[in-house]
mmCIF file of C-alpha atoms and ligand atoms in Angstrom:
data_model
loop_
_atom_site.group_PDB
_atom_site.id
_atom_site.type_symbol
_atom_site.label_atom_id
_atom_site.label_comp_id
_atom_site.label_asym_id
_atom_site.label_seq_id
_atom_site.Cartn_x
_atom_site.Cartn_y
_atom_site.Cartn_z
ATOM 1 C CA MET A 113 21.117 119.552 68.845
ATOM 2 C CA ASP A 114 22.976 122.472 66.576
ATOM 3 C CA ALA A 115 26.655 121.926 66.735
ATOM 4 C CA LYS A 116 27.533 125.200 65.447
ATOM 5 C CA LYS A 117 25.280 127.265 68.014
ATOM 6 C CA HIS A 118 26.575 125.994 70.828
ATOM 7 C CA GLY A 119 29.709 126.710 70.677
ATOM 8 C CA LEU A 120 31.912 123.607 69.835
ATOM 9 C CA ALA A 121 35.012 122.916 68.469
ATOM 10 C CA ALA A 122 33.155 120.454 66.316
ATOM 11 C CA GLY A 123 35.528 117.525 65.218
ATOM 12 C CA ASP A 124 33.959 113.920 64.493
ATOM 13 C CA ALA A 125 29.568 114.291 65.638
ATOM 14 C CA GLY A 126 29.864 116.245 67.545
ATOM 15 C CA ARG A 127 32.808 115.220 70.194
ATOM 16 C CA PRO A 128 34.343 117.719 71.651
ATOM 17 C CA ASP A 129 38.496 118.295 71.482
ATOM 18 C CA ASN A 130 39.145 118.132 74.786
ATOM 19 C CA ALA A 131 39.392 115.008 76.926
ATOM 20 C CA ASP A 132 36.327 115.585 79.651
ATOM 21 C CA TRP A 133 33.964 116.831 76.505
ATOM 22 C CA THR A 134 33.582 120.242 78.626
ATOM 23 C CA ILE A 135 32.342 122.706 76.602
ATOM 24 C CA PRO A 136 31.080 126.313 77.013
ATOM 25 C CA GLN A 137 26.736 126.862 78.288
ATOM 26 C CA GLY A 138 26.523 128.744 74.685
ATOM 27 C CA TRP A 139 23.177 130.533 77.783
ATOM 28 C CA GLU A 140 23.554 133.204 74.594
ATOM 29 C CA HIS A 141 22.600 131.014 72.380
ATOM 30 C CA TYR A 142 19.363 129.796 73.105
ATOM 31 C CA THR A 143 17.420 130.868 71.145
ATOM 32 C CA PRO A 144 13.544 132.024 72.613
ATOM 33 C CA GLN A 145 12.018 128.931 71.607
ATOM 34 C CA ASP A 146 14.777 127.355 73.610
ATOM 35 C CA HIS A 147 13.345 128.948 76.171
ATOM 36 C CA ALA A 148 9.743 128.956 75.982
ATOM 37 C CA THR A 149 10.867 125.327 75.664
ATOM 38 C CA TRP A 150 11.972 125.207 79.060
ATOM 39 C CA LYS A 151 9.745 127.564 80.715
ATOM 40 C CA THR A 152 6.762 124.844 79.497
ATOM 41 C CA LEU A 153 8.551 122.304 80.771
ATOM 42 C CA PHE A 154 9.498 123.795 84.445
ATOM 43 C CA GLU A 155 5.580 125.189 84.597
ATOM 44 C CA ARG A 156 4.146 122.403 83.925
ATOM 45 C CA GLN A 157 6.199 120.158 86.041
ATOM 46 C CA SER A 158 6.987 122.827 89.253
ATOM 47 C CA ARG A 159 2.481 121.647 89.302
ATOM 48 C CA LEU A 160 3.761 118.042 89.930
ATOM 49 C CA LEU A 161 5.612 117.830 92.765
ATOM 50 C CA PRO A 162 4.599 119.280 95.591
ATOM 51 C CA GLY A 163 3.365 116.591 97.384
ATOM 52 C CA ARG A 164 5.822 113.812 94.955
ATOM 53 C CA ALA A 165 8.652 115.686 94.753
ATOM 54 C CA CYS A 166 10.184 114.273 98.999
ATOM 55 C CA ASP A 167 10.889 118.230 100.894
ATOM 56 C CA GLU A 168 14.944 117.589 99.880
ATOM 57 C CA PHE A 169 14.560 118.426 96.052
ATOM 58 C CA VAL A 170 11.746 120.973 96.972
ATOM 59 C CA GLN A 171 14.368 122.645 99.471
ATOM 60 C CA GLY A 172 17.032 121.878 97.467
ATOM 61 C CA MET A 173 15.257 124.029 94.224
ATOM 62 C CA ARG A 174 13.888 126.919 96.373
ATOM 63 C CA ASP A 175 18.249 127.505 96.886
ATOM 64 C CA LEU A 176 18.661 127.530 93.549
ATOM 65 C CA PRO A 177 18.460 130.243 91.148
ATOM 66 C CA ILE A 178 15.656 128.392 88.493
ATOM 67 C CA GLY A 179 13.229 129.727 87.624
ATOM 68 C CA ALA A 180 10.064 129.481 84.597
ATOM 69 C CA ASP A 181 11.516 132.064 82.314
ATOM 70 C CA ALA A 182 14.530 130.886 81.306
ATOM 71 C CA ILE A 183 16.702 128.205 81.133
ATOM 72 C CA PRO A 184 19.777 128.188 84.356
ATOM 73 C CA GLU A 185 22.854 130.617 83.939
ATOM 74 C CA PHE A 186 25.388 127.245 85.306
ATOM 75 C CA ASP A 187 27.842 130.021 85.883
ATOM 76 C CA ARG A 188 24.663 131.032 88.259
ATOM 77 C CA LEU A 189 23.763 127.651 89.749
ATOM 78 C CA ASN A 190 27.682 127.275 90.751
ATOM 79 C CA GLU A 191 27.794 129.551 92.718
ATOM 80 C CA VAL A 192 24.778 128.668 95.725
ATOM 81 C CA LEU A 193 25.433 124.947 94.944
ATOM 82 C CA MET A 194 29.603 125.028 95.523
ATOM 83 C CA ARG A 195 29.054 127.132 98.511
ATOM 84 C CA ARG A 196 26.666 124.628 99.695
ATOM 85 C CA THR A 197 27.633 121.725 99.201
ATOM 86 C CA GLY A 198 31.104 122.240 96.805
ATOM 87 C CA TRP A 199 29.701 120.643 93.276
ATOM 88 C CA GLN A 200 29.403 122.169 89.845
ATOM 89 C CA ILE A 201 28.007 122.289 86.574
ATOM 90 C CA VAL A 202 29.595 121.807 83.861
ATOM 91 C CA ALA A 203 28.003 121.621 79.794
ATOM 92 C CA VAL A 204 28.321 118.442 77.578
ATOM 93 C CA PRO A 205 26.970 117.932 75.008
ATOM 94 C CA GLY A 206 25.250 114.761 75.625
ATOM 95 C CA LEU A 207 25.685 111.830 76.684
ATOM 96 C CA VAL A 208 29.806 111.033 77.267
ATOM 97 C CA PRO A 209 31.199 107.914 77.465
ATOM 98 C CA ASP A 210 31.429 106.360 81.063
ATOM 99 C CA GLU A 211 34.902 107.006 81.743
ATOM 100 C CA VAL A 212 34.835 110.600 81.286
ATOM 101 C CA PHE A 213 31.751 110.636 83.297
ATOM 102 C CA PHE A 214 32.802 109.192 86.852
ATOM 103 C CA GLU A 215 35.903 110.849 86.494
ATOM 104 C CA HIS A 216 32.979 114.074 86.228
ATOM 105 C CA LEU A 217 31.526 112.911 89.578
ATOM 106 C CA ALA A 218 34.365 111.542 90.993
ATOM 107 C CA ASN A 219 35.308 115.089 91.248
ATOM 108 C CA ARG A 220 31.870 116.559 92.478
ATOM 109 C CA ARG A 221 31.657 118.164 88.958
ATOM 110 C CA PHE A 222 28.209 117.064 87.136
ATOM 111 C CA PRO A 223 28.224 117.222 83.540
ATOM 112 C CA SER A 224 25.188 118.958 82.323
ATOM 113 C CA GLY A 225 24.283 118.686 78.791
ATOM 114 C CA ASN A 226 23.208 122.515 77.513
ATOM 115 C CA PHE A 227 20.986 122.338 74.838
ATOM 116 C CA ILE A 228 16.929 121.722 75.419
ATOM 117 C CA ARG A 229 14.722 119.192 73.163
ATOM 118 C CA GLY A 230 11.977 120.810 70.410
ATOM 119 C CA PRO A 231 8.583 121.789 71.199
ATOM 120 C CA HIS A 232 7.331 118.827 69.368
ATOM 121 C CA GLU A 233 8.861 116.365 71.668
ATOM 122 C CA LEU A 234 8.279 117.514 75.654
ATOM 123 C CA ASP A 235 8.574 113.640 76.503
ATOM 124 C CA TYR A 236 10.891 112.285 74.412
ATOM 125 C CA LEU A 237 15.169 111.939 75.353
ATOM 126 C CA GLU A 238 17.124 110.401 73.725
ATOM 127 C CA GLU A 239 20.289 112.481 75.495
ATOM 128 C CA PRO A 240 19.790 114.081 78.910
ATOM 129 C CA ASP A 241 19.371 117.186 77.894
ATOM 130 C CA VAL A 242 19.496 120.978 80.000
ATOM 131 C CA PHE A 243 15.737 120.324 81.753
ATOM 132 C CA HIS A 244 16.622 116.261 82.487
ATOM 133 C CA ASP A 245 20.144 117.635 84.376
ATOM 134 C CA VAL A 246 19.660 120.339 85.593
ATOM 135 C CA PHE A 247 15.848 120.068 87.030
ATOM 136 C CA GLY A 248 15.868 116.564 88.031
ATOM 137 C CA HIS A 249 19.938 116.567 89.315
ATOM 138 C CA VAL A 250 20.561 119.602 90.720
ATOM 139 C CA PRO A 251 18.514 120.512 92.942
ATOM 140 C CA MET A 252 19.830 116.982 94.135
ATOM 141 C CA LEU A 253 23.179 117.796 94.641
ATOM 142 C CA MET A 254 22.040 120.672 97.093
ATOM 143 C CA ASN A 255 22.002 117.402 99.678
ATOM 144 C CA PRO A 256 25.161 116.702 101.044
ATOM 145 C CA ALA A 257 23.777 113.251 101.811
ATOM 146 C CA ILE A 258 22.969 112.707 97.942
ATOM 147 C CA ALA A 259 26.345 115.179 96.932
ATOM 148 C CA ASP A 260 29.055 112.416 98.417
ATOM 149 C CA PHE A 261 26.540 110.067 97.121
ATOM 150 C CA ILE A 262 27.211 110.807 93.698
ATOM 151 C CA GLN A 263 30.762 111.550 93.693
ATOM 152 C CA ALA A 264 31.283 108.224 95.681
ATOM 153 C CA TYR A 265 29.259 106.779 92.311
ATOM 154 C CA GLY A 266 31.711 108.003 89.778
ATOM 155 C CA GLN A 267 34.734 107.154 92.279
ATOM 156 C CA GLY A 268 33.181 103.013 92.886
ATOM 157 C CA GLY A 269 32.828 103.463 88.938
ATOM 158 C CA LEU A 270 35.441 103.974 88.069
ATOM 159 C CA ARG A 271 37.159 101.266 89.708
ATOM 160 C CA ALA A 272 33.979 98.792 88.995
ATOM 161 C CA GLN A 273 35.016 99.356 85.088
ATOM 162 C CA GLN A 274 38.751 97.976 85.231
ATOM 163 C CA LEU A 275 36.349 95.260 87.498
ATOM 164 C CA GLY A 276 33.756 94.602 84.897
ATOM 165 C CA ASN A 277 30.844 95.484 87.702
ATOM 166 C CA LEU A 278 29.558 98.258 85.501
ATOM 167 C CA THR A 279 26.127 96.115 84.439
ATOM 168 C CA GLN A 280 25.614 95.531 88.864
ATOM 169 C CA LEU A 281 26.751 99.198 89.935
ATOM 170 C CA ALA A 282 25.492 101.403 87.651
ATOM 171 C CA ARG A 283 21.473 99.286 88.098
ATOM 172 C CA VAL A 284 22.175 100.865 91.771
ATOM 173 C CA TYR A 285 22.350 104.879 89.892
ATOM 174 C CA TRP A 286 19.425 104.008 88.190
ATOM 175 C CA TYR A 287 17.254 102.658 90.833
ATOM 176 C CA THR A 288 18.512 105.317 93.358
ATOM 177 C CA ILE A 289 19.443 108.626 91.448
ATOM 178 C CA GLU A 290 16.821 108.061 88.530
ATOM 179 C CA PHE A 291 14.318 106.139 89.862
ATOM 180 C CA GLY A 292 14.794 105.650 93.694
ATOM 181 C CA LEU A 293 11.214 106.477 95.957
ATOM 182 C CA LEU A 294 11.895 107.299 99.359
ATOM 183 C CA GLN A 295 9.781 107.105 102.330
ATOM 184 C CA GLN A 296 8.666 110.457 103.742
ATOM 185 C CA GLY A 297 5.833 110.840 107.072
ATOM 186 C CA ASP A 298 3.742 111.361 105.343
ATOM 187 C CA GLY A 299 3.821 108.199 102.330
ATOM 188 C CA LEU A 300 5.916 107.652 99.664
ATOM 189 C CA ARG A 301 8.161 110.328 97.693
ATOM 190 C CA LEU A 302 9.787 110.789 94.424
ATOM 191 C CA TYR A 303 13.652 111.742 94.649
ATOM 192 C CA GLY A 304 15.008 110.672 91.446
ATOM 193 C CA ALA A 305 16.300 112.407 89.082
ATOM 194 C CA GLY A 306 14.327 110.888 85.956
ATOM 195 C CA ILE A 307 11.300 111.343 87.581
ATOM 196 C CA ALA A 308 11.192 113.991 89.222
ATOM 197 C CA SER A 309 12.072 115.168 85.373
ATOM 198 C CA SER A 310 9.197 113.573 83.781
ATOM 199 C CA TYR A 311 6.259 114.872 82.960
ATOM 200 C CA THR A 312 4.287 111.407 82.426
ATOM 201 C CA GLU A 313 5.980 109.255 84.995
ATOM 202 C CA SER A 314 5.804 110.940 87.929
ATOM 203 C CA GLN A 315 2.590 111.345 88.194
ATOM 204 C CA PHE A 316 2.957 107.030 87.189
ATOM 205 C CA CYS A 317 5.862 106.019 89.528
ATOM 206 C CA LEU A 318 3.571 106.657 92.712
ATOM 207 C CA ASP A 319 -0.085 107.471 91.312
ATOM 208 C CA SER A 320 -0.100 104.217 89.332
ATOM 209 C CA PRO A 321 -1.696 100.742 90.438
ATOM 210 C CA CYS A 322 0.987 99.539 87.954
ATOM 211 C CA PRO A 323 4.055 98.716 89.017
ATOM 212 C CA ASN A 324 5.827 97.427 91.564
ATOM 213 C CA ARG A 325 6.845 99.902 94.691
ATOM 214 C CA ILE A 326 9.762 97.296 96.925
ATOM 215 C CA ARG A 327 11.922 98.307 100.094
ATOM 216 C CA PHE A 328 15.369 99.082 98.299
ATOM 217 C CA ASN A 329 17.836 96.143 99.118
ATOM 218 C CA LEU A 330 21.696 96.165 97.944
ATOM 219 C CA GLU A 331 22.529 93.481 96.960
ATOM 220 C CA ARG A 332 18.452 92.855 95.279
ATOM 221 C CA VAL A 333 18.669 95.507 93.000
ATOM 222 C CA MET A 334 22.170 94.916 91.852
ATOM 223 C CA ARG A 335 20.894 91.743 89.946
ATOM 224 C CA THR A 336 17.370 93.545 88.457
ATOM 225 C CA HIS A 337 17.524 94.302 85.318
ATOM 226 C CA TYR A 338 15.659 97.607 84.404
ATOM 227 C CA ARG A 339 13.685 99.406 81.385
ATOM 228 C CA ILE A 340 16.181 102.324 79.511
ATOM 229 C CA ASP A 341 12.662 102.853 77.227
ATOM 230 C CA ASP A 342 9.685 102.913 79.228
ATOM 231 C CA PHE A 343 8.148 103.413 82.809
ATOM 232 C CA GLN A 344 9.708 101.428 84.974
ATOM 233 C CA GLU A 345 7.836 98.231 86.734
ATOM 234 C CA SER A 346 9.773 97.831 89.658
ATOM 235 C CA TYR A 347 10.076 101.413 92.075
ATOM 236 C CA PHE A 348 12.771 100.850 95.099
ATOM 237 C CA VAL A 349 11.952 102.750 98.436
ATOM 238 C CA ILE A 350 14.411 104.026 100.645
ATOM 239 C CA ARG A 351 14.255 104.782 104.269
ATOM 240 C CA ASP A 352 16.076 107.942 103.814
ATOM 241 C CA LEU A 353 18.732 109.905 101.521
ATOM 242 C CA ASP A 354 20.777 109.074 104.776
ATOM 243 C CA GLU A 355 20.275 105.562 103.708
ATOM 244 C CA LEU A 356 22.874 105.948 100.281
ATOM 245 C CA LEU A 357 25.687 107.463 101.928
ATOM 246 C CA GLU A 358 25.468 104.232 104.632
ATOM 247 C CA PHE A 359 26.475 102.424 101.107
ATOM 248 C CA THR A 360 29.579 105.038 100.198
ATOM 249 C CA ARG A 361 31.220 103.150 103.315
ATOM 250 C CA ILE A 362 30.661 99.031 102.311
ATOM 251 C CA ASP A 363 33.171 97.748 100.621
ATOM 252 C CA PHE A 364 30.975 96.413 97.111
ATOM 253 C CA ALA A 365 33.929 93.989 96.675
ATOM 254 C CA PRO A 366 31.542 90.703 97.730
ATOM 255 C CA LEU A 367 28.719 92.669 96.378
ATOM 256 C CA TYR A 368 30.057 92.293 92.740
ATOM 257 C CA GLN A 369 30.844 88.221 93.544
ATOM 258 C CA ARG A 370 27.418 87.337 95.634
ATOM 259 C CA THR A 371 25.091 89.456 92.459
ATOM 260 C CA GLN A 372 27.540 88.218 89.099
ATOM 261 C CA ALA A 373 27.221 84.552 90.547
ATOM 262 C CA ALA A 374 23.983 85.203 91.713
ATOM 263 C CA PRO A 375 20.993 84.586 88.878
ATOM 264 C CA ALA A 376 18.966 88.380 86.776
ATOM 265 C CA LEU A 377 16.181 89.491 88.101
ATOM 266 C CA GLN A 378 13.975 90.369 85.876
ATOM 267 C CA PRO A 379 12.123 94.498 85.896
ATOM 268 C CA GLY A 380 9.324 92.823 86.781
ATOM 269 C CA ASP A 381 9.797 90.451 89.684
ATOM 270 C CA VAL A 382 8.675 90.533 93.420
ATOM 271 C CA LEU A 383 10.724 87.635 95.334
ATOM 272 C CA PRO A 384 8.864 85.995 98.790
ATOM 273 C CA GLN A 385 11.910 88.039 101.008
ATOM 274 C CA ASP A 386 10.777 91.192 99.308
ATOM 275 C CA GLN A 387 9.234 93.663 101.691
ATOM 276 C CA VAL A 388 6.630 94.461 99.124
ATOM 277 C CA PHE A 389 4.839 98.759 99.687
ATOM 278 C CA THR A 390 2.413 98.441 97.079
ATOM 279 C CA ARG A 391 2.310 95.016 94.489
ATOM 280 C CA GLY A 392 2.321 96.202 90.793
ATOM 281 C CA ASP A 393 -1.046 94.710 89.050
ATOM 282 C CA GLY A 394 1.747 95.011 86.288
ATOM 283 C CA ARG A 395 -1.449 95.765 83.528
ATOM 284 C CA TYR A 396 0.548 99.135 82.286
ATOM 285 C CA HIS A 397 3.533 96.496 80.581
ATOM 286 C CA ALA A 398 1.602 93.628 80.125
ATOM 287 C CA ALA A 399 -0.438 95.933 78.150
ATOM 288 C CA ARG A 400 2.160 97.584 76.247
ATOM 289 C CA ARG A 401 3.719 93.727 75.607
ATOM 290 C CA LYS A 402 0.636 92.025 73.770
ATOM 291 C CA GLY A 403 1.201 95.177 71.198
ATOM 292 C CA HIS A 404 -1.489 98.053 72.886
HETATM 293 N N1 HBI B 671 26.797 111.590 80.144
HETATM 294 N N2 HBI B 671 26.083 113.245 79.926
HETATM 295 C C1 HBI B 671 26.030 111.293 80.761
HETATM 296 N N3 HBI B 671 24.834 111.755 81.836
HETATM 297 C C2 HBI B 671 24.295 110.875 81.818
HETATM 298 O O1 HBI B 671 23.906 110.067 83.165
HETATM 299 C C3 HBI B 671 25.306 109.365 81.436
HETATM 300 C C4 HBI B 671 26.845 109.760 80.641
HETATM 301 N N4 HBI B 671 27.149 109.058 79.962
HETATM 302 C C5 HBI B 671 26.702 107.138 81.070
HETATM 303 C C6 HBI B 671 26.121 107.466 81.068
HETATM 304 N N5 HBI B 671 25.213 108.065 81.875
HETATM 305 C C7 HBI B 671 25.531 105.603 82.679
HETATM 306 O O2 HBI B 671 25.412 105.322 81.619
HETATM 307 C C8 HBI B 671 26.669 105.170 83.839
HETATM 308 O O3 HBI B 671 26.234 106.217 84.298
HETATM 309 C C9 HBI B 671 26.560 104.474 83.472
HETATM 310 FE FE1 FE B 672 20.263 111.597 84.677
#
């Protein structure tokens, strides 16, 4: 992104001067092209999500001042979000260090990239941009269970970092908040922001015969590596969003001990004790490994 354009007090490599890494959204600096990119992404994704995104996502989207025509103003989103769940969005220049990220979440502030991807890289993201963060995450932050769960993740993250358990905890976030599926009356739906904001993966995660869809189990997930460079090989399915609240009430210390001692699992592994919704055929990732 262009640091100057977005009003960054640019030190080295776009790092803002203040310790919490926040910057102004700089809404007035978005170009017509930026808004056009948002519109393309928004319309494309809005067509896909009915029947795929969970009811809570659709409801959250409906209740927010968010639409196709322009990149939303964080201040306007915050008025609604703050009233609903006490969360607010703060602008950051991209990925921030783990402890900065956790500190924000623990205080119900969601860091959102202020920049938007270029028109020639609609499906390519090196760092979370405003479409991923606002379209993907903010509708779910309107839900009280998600609101409490992400705050608890921030608090747990600060502790886990000191204890050296961050790897295990980050897998929970990954397989829920970013790539989670849930059960709904008529079948599986997505609620993870990484898939809700992805044109290709929102289809792959639910429609493709390739990946595994496995009942979520906390310790199992804490042992499971994830892919950051491609579609997931396995998606984990929660019963409903309230299941996440149960995880905010338990002591993770014994879980860290057991899951660090147990053998790590590969992303595509399926265990005899797994409750499997769909056993994937693995063809997509097998072809990728062969270099097709
Ligand atoms: N920073 N802006 C931003 N967004 C993230 O999702 C993010 C981050 N920094 C660290 C991070 N995520 C993860 O590595 C932690 O959840 C472990
Ligand atoms: Fe995200």
